[in-house]
Amino acid sequence: MRRKIVAGNWKMNNTLEEGIELAGQINDLVENTEINDVDVVIGTPFIHLTEVNKVVGEKIGVAAQNCADEKSGAYTGEISASMIKSTGSKYVILGHSERRTYYGETNEILVKKVNLTLENGLAPIFCIGEVLEEREAEKHFEVVKSQIAEGLFHLSAEEFGKVVLAYEPVWAIGTGVTASSDQAQEMHAFIRKTLVEQYGEEVANNTSILYGGSCKPSNAKELFENADVDGGLIGGASLKAEDFMGIITAF
Ligand code: PEP
């Protein structure tokens, strides 16, 4: 059956020292709390990956927030999937709306990143979600379906089985506005139906679909109670160990 996952996305926050301290705090809480069968992931800036992997125990997986769309070579400033793998990390967050919007990441670029991530034995946490204008124009289902199809449907069923999806309505990211529990469930059920059509019931039922967008301890329980919401991708609230833990224990 699919895994429950709570993944933090630190974005461009924390010096190396601050990141090590936060990872240590999260690790202590995770080690000393009874957690209901939830995979915990911390998505850090690249420079933290090696050290954070040393700080956390087996109950926490570490994620990069991006990777290069080429294997290696003359790409100044880029970090490859194989480099990420060599830090001991297990996941790569791909297609976050901030990367799609500010860094021009297209579905074509994401296909290359998804392939390199999988080739290096890392699991993509693949983000999808509509902007406010698209929701208001009732195009949100169409937009999300095309992001999934164009970014991922070239994968075989076996390859797709390693992907985690994160539905993040862009209007809810960092805004304090959360999708209602019904809105989240409606979209997650639609995403699962889309996966059934492409890969069949078994793959669809085994795929973890996370919700992201102003998720916090006070609303996590209501969101996670939905049948098709398998956890969360957490931005702001992952920067404080207690808040992040409050979301992990919301299951
Ligand atoms: C995110 O950036 O993935 C996110 C969900 O951010 P926040 O929780 O701050 O809305």
CSV table of C-alpha atoms and ligand atoms in Angstrom, one decimal:
chain,number,residue,atom,x,y,z
A,1,MET,CA,0.0,0.0,0.0
A,2,ARG,CA,1.0,3.6,-0.5
A,3,ARG,CA,3.2,5.3,2.1
A,4,LYS,CA,2.2,8.3,4.2
A,5,ILE,CA,4.8,11.0,3.8
A,6,VAL,CA,5.5,14.4,5.4
A,7,ALA,CA,8.2,16.2,3.5
A,8,GLY,CA,9.7,19.6,4.5
A,9,ASN,CA,10.9,22.0,1.9
A,10,TRP,CA,13.3,24.5,3.5
A,11,LYS,CA,13.7,26.5,0.3
A,12,MET,CA,16.6,29.0,0.5
A,13,ASN,CA,16.6,29.3,4.2
A,14,ASN,CA,19.2,28.4,6.9
A,15,THR,CA,23.0,28.7,7.0
A,16,LEU,CA,24.8,25.4,7.2
A,17,GLU,CA,25.1,25.7,11.0
A,18,GLU,CA,21.4,26.6,11.3
A,19,GLY,CA,20.4,23.7,9.1
A,20,ILE,CA,22.4,21.2,11.0
A,21,GLU,CA,20.8,22.4,14.2
A,22,LEU,CA,17.3,22.2,12.8
A,23,ALA,CA,17.9,18.8,11.4
A,24,GLY,CA,19.2,17.6,14.8
A,25,GLN,CA,16.1,19.0,16.5
A,26,ILE,CA,13.8,17.3,14.1
A,27,ASN,CA,15.7,14.1,14.4
A,28,ASP,CA,15.5,14.1,18.2
A,29,LEU,CA,11.7,14.7,18.1
A,30,VAL,CA,11.2,12.0,15.5
A,31,GLU,CA,13.4,9.5,17.5
A,32,ASN,CA,11.5,10.2,20.7
A,33,THR,CA,7.9,10.4,19.5
A,34,GLU,CA,5.6,7.6,18.5
A,35,ILE,CA,5.0,8.1,14.9
A,36,ASN,CA,2.1,6.5,13.1
A,37,ASP,CA,3.9,4.8,10.2
A,38,VAL,CA,4.9,8.1,8.4
A,39,ASP,CA,7.9,8.6,6.2
A,40,VAL,CA,9.6,11.9,7.2
A,41,VAL,CA,11.6,13.8,4.6
A,42,ILE,CA,13.7,17.0,4.9
A,43,GLY,CA,14.3,18.9,1.7
A,44,THR,CA,17.4,21.1,2.2
A,45,PRO,CA,19.5,23.4,0.1
A,46,PHE,CA,22.3,21.5,-1.7
A,47,ILE,CA,25.1,22.6,0.6
A,48,HIS,CA,23.3,21.0,3.6
A,49,LEU,CA,22.7,17.6,2.1
A,50,THR,CA,25.9,15.9,3.2
A,51,GLU,CA,25.9,17.2,6.8
A,52,VAL,CA,22.2,16.7,7.3
A,53,ASN,CA,22.5,13.1,6.1
A,54,LYS,CA,25.1,12.6,8.9
A,55,VAL,CA,22.8,14.2,11.5
A,56,VAL,CA,19.6,12.3,10.8
A,57,GLY,CA,18.9,8.6,11.6
A,58,GLU,CA,17.1,6.0,9.5
A,59,LYS,CA,13.7,7.4,10.1
A,60,ILE,CA,14.3,10.5,8.1
A,61,GLY,CA,15.1,10.7,4.4
A,62,VAL,CA,16.8,13.7,2.9
A,63,ALA,CA,15.8,15.5,-0.3
A,64,ALA,CA,17.4,17.9,-2.6
A,65,GLN,CA,15.1,20.7,-4.0
A,66,ASN,CA,16.2,20.4,-7.6
A,67,CYS,CA,18.8,18.8,-9.8
A,68,ALA,CA,20.5,19.5,-13.1
A,69,ASP,CA,18.9,18.5,-16.4
A,70,GLU,CA,22.3,17.1,-17.7
A,71,LYS,CA,24.4,14.2,-16.4
A,72,SER,CA,27.7,16.0,-15.9
A,73,GLY,CA,30.1,18.4,-17.7
A,74,ALA,CA,30.5,22.1,-18.4
A,75,TYR,CA,27.3,23.4,-16.7
A,76,THR,CA,28.7,25.9,-14.2
A,77,GLY,CA,26.8,26.2,-11.0
A,78,GLU,CA,24.7,23.1,-11.5
A,79,ILE,CA,24.4,20.0,-9.3
A,80,SER,CA,23.7,16.6,-10.9
A,81,ALA,CA,21.5,13.8,-9.7
A,82,SER,CA,24.5,11.6,-9.2
A,83,MET,CA,26.2,14.2,-6.9
A,84,ILE,CA,23.0,14.3,-4.9
A,85,LYS,CA,22.9,10.5,-4.6
A,86,SER,CA,26.6,10.6,-3.4
A,87,THR,CA,25.5,12.7,-0.3
A,88,GLY,CA,23.3,9.8,0.9
A,89,SER,CA,20.0,11.6,-0.1
A,90,LYS,CA,17.0,9.7,-1.2
A,91,TYR,CA,14.7,12.2,-2.9
A,92,VAL,CA,14.7,15.1,-5.2
A,93,ILE,CA,11.8,17.7,-5.2
A,94,LEU,CA,11.1,18.5,-8.9
A,95,GLY,CA,8.8,21.0,-10.6
A,96,HIS,CA,8.1,23.2,-7.6
A,97,SER,CA,6.0,26.1,-8.7
A,98,GLU,CA,8.8,28.5,-7.7
A,99,ARG,CA,11.2,26.8,-10.1
A,100,ARG,CA,8.6,26.7,-12.8
A,101,THR,CA,7.8,30.4,-12.4
A,102,TYR,CA,11.2,32.0,-11.5
A,103,TYR,CA,13.6,29.7,-13.3
A,104,GLY,CA,11.5,28.8,-16.4
A,105,GLU,CA,11.3,25.1,-15.8
A,106,THR,CA,9.2,23.6,-18.5
A,107,ASN,CA,7.7,20.1,-18.7
A,108,GLU,CA,10.4,19.3,-21.3
A,109,ILE,CA,13.2,20.2,-18.8
A,110,LEU,CA,11.4,18.3,-16.1
A,111,VAL,CA,11.3,15.1,-18.2
A,112,LYS,CA,15.1,15.2,-18.3
A,113,LYS,CA,15.4,15.8,-14.5
A,114,VAL,CA,12.9,13.1,-13.7
A,115,ASN,CA,14.8,10.6,-15.8
A,116,LEU,CA,18.2,11.5,-14.3
A,117,THR,CA,16.7,11.3,-10.8
A,118,LEU,CA,15.3,7.8,-11.4
A,119,GLU,CA,18.5,6.6,-13.2
A,120,ASN,CA,20.4,7.6,-10.0
A,121,GLY,CA,18.1,5.6,-7.7
A,122,LEU,CA,16.5,8.7,-6.2
A,123,ALA,CA,12.8,9.2,-5.8
A,124,PRO,CA,11.3,12.3,-7.4
A,125,ILE,CA,8.8,14.3,-5.4
A,126,PHE,CA,7.0,15.8,-8.4
A,127,CYS,CA,5.0,19.0,-7.8
A,128,ILE,CA,2.0,20.0,-9.8
A,129,GLY,CA,-0.7,22.7,-9.2
A,130,GLU,CA,-2.7,25.5,-10.8
A,131,VAL,CA,-2.4,29.3,-10.3
A,132,LEU,CA,-5.4,31.3,-9.1
A,133,GLU,CA,-6.5,32.5,-12.5
A,134,GLU,CA,-6.6,28.9,-13.8
A,135,ARG,CA,-8.7,27.8,-10.8
A,136,GLU,CA,-11.0,30.8,-11.3
A,137,ALA,CA,-11.4,29.9,-14.9
A,138,GLU,CA,-12.2,26.3,-13.8
A,139,LYS,CA,-9.1,25.0,-15.7
A,140,HIS,CA,-7.4,23.5,-12.6
A,141,PHE,CA,-8.1,19.8,-13.5
A,142,GLU,CA,-6.9,20.3,-17.1
A,143,VAL,CA,-3.8,22.1,-16.0
A,144,VAL,CA,-2.8,19.5,-13.4
A,145,LYS,CA,-3.6,16.6,-15.7
A,146,SER,CA,-1.3,18.1,-18.4
A,147,GLN,CA,1.5,18.7,-15.9
A,148,ILE,CA,1.4,15.1,-14.9
A,149,ALA,CA,1.0,13.7,-18.4
A,150,GLU,CA,3.8,15.9,-20.0
A,151,GLY,CA,6.2,15.5,-17.0
A,152,LEU,CA,5.7,11.8,-16.1
A,153,PHE,CA,3.6,9.7,-18.5
A,154,HIS,CA,6.7,8.8,-20.6
A,155,LEU,CA,7.7,6.5,-17.6
A,156,SER,CA,6.9,2.8,-17.5
A,157,ALA,CA,4.6,1.6,-14.7
A,158,GLU,CA,7.6,0.3,-12.8
A,159,GLU,CA,9.4,3.6,-13.0
A,160,PHE,CA,6.3,5.6,-12.1
A,161,GLY,CA,6.0,3.4,-9.0
A,162,LYS,CA,9.0,5.3,-7.5
A,163,VAL,CA,7.4,8.8,-8.0
A,164,VAL,CA,5.8,10.7,-5.2
A,165,LEU,CA,3.3,13.4,-6.3
A,166,ALA,CA,2.7,16.7,-4.5
A,167,TYR,CA,-0.4,18.7,-5.4
A,168,GLU,CA,0.4,22.3,-4.5
A,169,PRO,CA,-2.2,24.9,-5.6
A,170,VAL,CA,0.1,27.8,-6.3
A,171,TRP,CA,-2.4,30.2,-4.7
A,172,ALA,CA,-2.0,28.4,-1.4
A,173,ILE,CA,1.9,28.3,-1.3
A,174,GLY,CA,3.3,30.6,1.3
A,175,THR,CA,0.1,32.7,1.3
A,176,GLY,CA,-1.5,31.5,4.5
A,177,VAL,CA,-4.5,30.5,2.3
A,178,THR,CA,-5.0,26.7,2.4
A,179,ALA,CA,-7.1,24.7,0.0
A,180,SER,CA,-10.2,23.5,1.9
A,181,SER,CA,-10.3,19.8,2.8
A,182,ASP,CA,-12.9,19.2,0.1
A,183,GLN,CA,-10.9,21.1,-2.5
A,184,ALA,CA,-7.8,19.0,-1.7
A,185,GLN,CA,-9.7,15.7,-1.7
A,186,GLU,CA,-11.5,16.6,-5.0
A,187,MET,CA,-8.2,17.2,-6.7
A,188,HIS,CA,-6.4,14.3,-5.2
A,189,ALA,CA,-9.2,11.9,-6.3
A,190,PHE,CA,-9.0,13.4,-9.8
A,191,ILE,CA,-5.2,12.8,-9.8
A,192,ARG,CA,-5.6,9.2,-8.7
A,193,LYS,CA,-8.3,8.7,-11.4
A,194,THR,CA,-5.9,10.1,-14.0
A,195,LEU,CA,-3.2,7.6,-12.8
A,196,VAL,CA,-5.7,4.7,-13.0
A,197,GLU,CA,-6.4,5.6,-16.7
A,198,GLN,CA,-2.7,5.6,-17.5
A,199,TYR,CA,-1.2,2.9,-15.3
A,200,GLY,CA,-4.1,0.9,-13.8
A,201,GLU,CA,-5.6,0.6,-10.3
A,202,GLU,CA,-2.6,-1.0,-8.6
A,203,VAL,CA,0.0,1.7,-9.5
A,204,ALA,CA,-2.6,4.4,-8.8
A,205,ASN,CA,-3.4,3.0,-5.4
A,206,ASN,CA,0.2,2.7,-4.5
A,207,THR,CA,1.1,6.3,-5.4
A,208,SER,CA,1.5,8.7,-2.5
A,209,ILE,CA,-0.1,12.1,-3.3
A,210,LEU,CA,0.9,14.8,-0.9
A,211,TYR,CA,-0.9,18.1,-0.4
A,212,GLY,CA,1.2,21.4,-0.2
A,213,GLY,CA,0.2,24.9,0.5
A,214,SER,CA,0.1,26.6,3.9
A,215,CYS,CA,-0.2,23.3,5.7
A,216,LYS,CA,0.4,23.7,9.4
A,217,PRO,CA,-0.3,21.8,12.6
A,218,SER,CA,-3.7,23.4,13.0
A,219,ASN,CA,-5.1,22.2,9.6
A,220,ALA,CA,-3.0,19.1,8.8
A,221,LYS,CA,-5.3,16.7,10.5
A,222,GLU,CA,-8.3,17.8,8.5
A,223,LEU,CA,-6.4,17.6,5.3
A,224,PHE,CA,-4.8,14.2,6.0
A,225,GLU,CA,-8.1,12.6,7.0
A,226,ASN,CA,-9.1,12.6,3.3
A,227,ALA,CA,-9.0,9.3,1.6
A,228,ASP,CA,-6.7,10.4,-1.2
A,229,VAL,CA,-4.4,12.8,0.8
A,230,ASP,CA,-1.3,10.8,1.7
A,231,GLY,CA,0.6,13.5,3.5
A,232,GLY,CA,2.1,16.9,2.9
A,233,LEU,CA,4.9,18.9,1.3
A,234,ILE,CA,5.5,21.6,3.9
A,235,GLY,CA,7.3,24.9,3.3
A,236,GLY,CA,7.2,27.5,6.1
A,237,ALA,CA,6.1,25.2,8.9
A,238,SER,CA,9.0,22.9,8.2
A,239,LEU,CA,11.4,25.5,9.4
A,240,LYS,CA,10.5,25.1,13.1
A,241,ALA,CA,11.0,21.6,14.5
A,242,GLU,CA,7.9,21.7,16.7
A,243,ASP,CA,5.6,22.9,13.9
A,244,PHE,CA,6.9,20.2,11.6
A,245,MET,CA,6.5,17.6,14.2
A,246,GLY,CA,2.9,18.8,14.8
A,247,ILE,CA,2.2,18.0,11.2
A,248,ILE,CA,3.9,14.6,11.3
A,249,THR,CA,1.8,13.6,14.3
A,250,ALA,CA,-1.4,14.9,12.7
A,251,PHE,CA,-1.9,11.4,11.1
B,1,PEP,C1,6.0,24.7,-0.6
B,1,PEP,O1,6.7,25.6,-1.0
B,1,PEP,O2,6.1,23.5,-1.1
B,1,PEP,C2,4.9,25.0,0.4
B,1,PEP,C3,3.9,24.2,0.5
B,1,PEP,O3,5.1,26.1,1.1
B,1,PEP,P1,4.1,26.6,2.3
B,1,PEP,O4,3.9,25.4,3.2
B,1,PEP,O5,5.0,27.7,3.0
B,1,PEP,O6,2.9,27.2,1.7
